């Protein structure tokens, strides 16, 4: 993938290969001091190289196109990053989904290409949120800034998918308008009590004035059954689909309302929607539910590839660290999961991959120091055993 980027010279390619291997190999905290201990270069060299820009979006797009199924949805989701101190750019109070409260730290706005058929998210790029009150010296609020992050990358995103998937927080008209201005469509979820109207399909009255457009507000407890298409998802789940008018968006949208009956007989409903009126209802549900794959990227990044370990206070260094941590997960998936036939894939374990690469790093050090020849026939089984030592799959 690095060879496809002509703007990256050989030295930079070697450095990026080294840094990805270290993020997959180092157990414990991953910072400049640790990189010096385990890597080839000095701490100062790593600091200097982290300051230089690198096109992570292009690299990850090539990974997705080369190894994905080709059926993607662009997932967008901010994530809270723990960070202490007072001088780091972008520090503020951000919502943490795990803590269900606002916490002091940083936030990244993550963009991922969710492979709908393989049920996996390829990280594309993470952009640090400038502050909880928007960009300084402008009237732009946080939601406007989120929209601008996507708009700046619209050419690359549109090549992967026409759909942007985001959670219910982004089901607002300003954000939807930005997505539509990009030539793409928004797939998201509405409030359970959203104000939606039936479209009028009766005969015209012939009277003066504007023709009637709507036929009353939708009451989810008493639906007009003949208006909706019905999909039986499973014995306890039924989806109702139709094109309706949304008062919040001031436009027609395609909805898929999923009714679920619990074991105790309680009926609940979730309203998913797409601004693409031709989108199949089952795809609306599938695309929205696939959005959660981006959360697994953040989970693996925080637990295994040092997403929250950076001690830098430079925006460039932080951007490089965040994206290296998440891109390393892409590389691990491609090398140890997507390269297998679909019927042979088992549950992917990032912990196993970390153990494997950590063993390889240590074993290579022993081989170099003791001048062992690992390619001898009698050594190959031993080397393989040591590489997989401690992995769950082994």
Short mmCIF file of C-alpha atoms in Angstrom, two decimals, residues 13 45 83 151 172 218 242 301 320:
data_model
loop_
_atom_site.label_atom_id
_atom_site.label_comp_id
_atom_site.label_asym_id
_atom_site.label_seq_id
_atom_site.Cartn_x
_atom_site.Cartn_y
_atom_site.Cartn_z
CA UNK A 13 8.15 4.17 3.85
CA UNK A 45 13.80 11.00 15.73
CA UNK A 83 -5.87 13.35 28.46
CA UNK A 151 -17.24 17.90 3.51
CA UNK A 172 -30.52 16.89 12.60
CA UNK A 218 -48.17 9.04 12.24
CA UNK A 242 -42.57 3.81 3.83
CA UNK A 301 -7.30 1.07 19.82
CA UNK A 320 -0.16 11.09 13.74
#
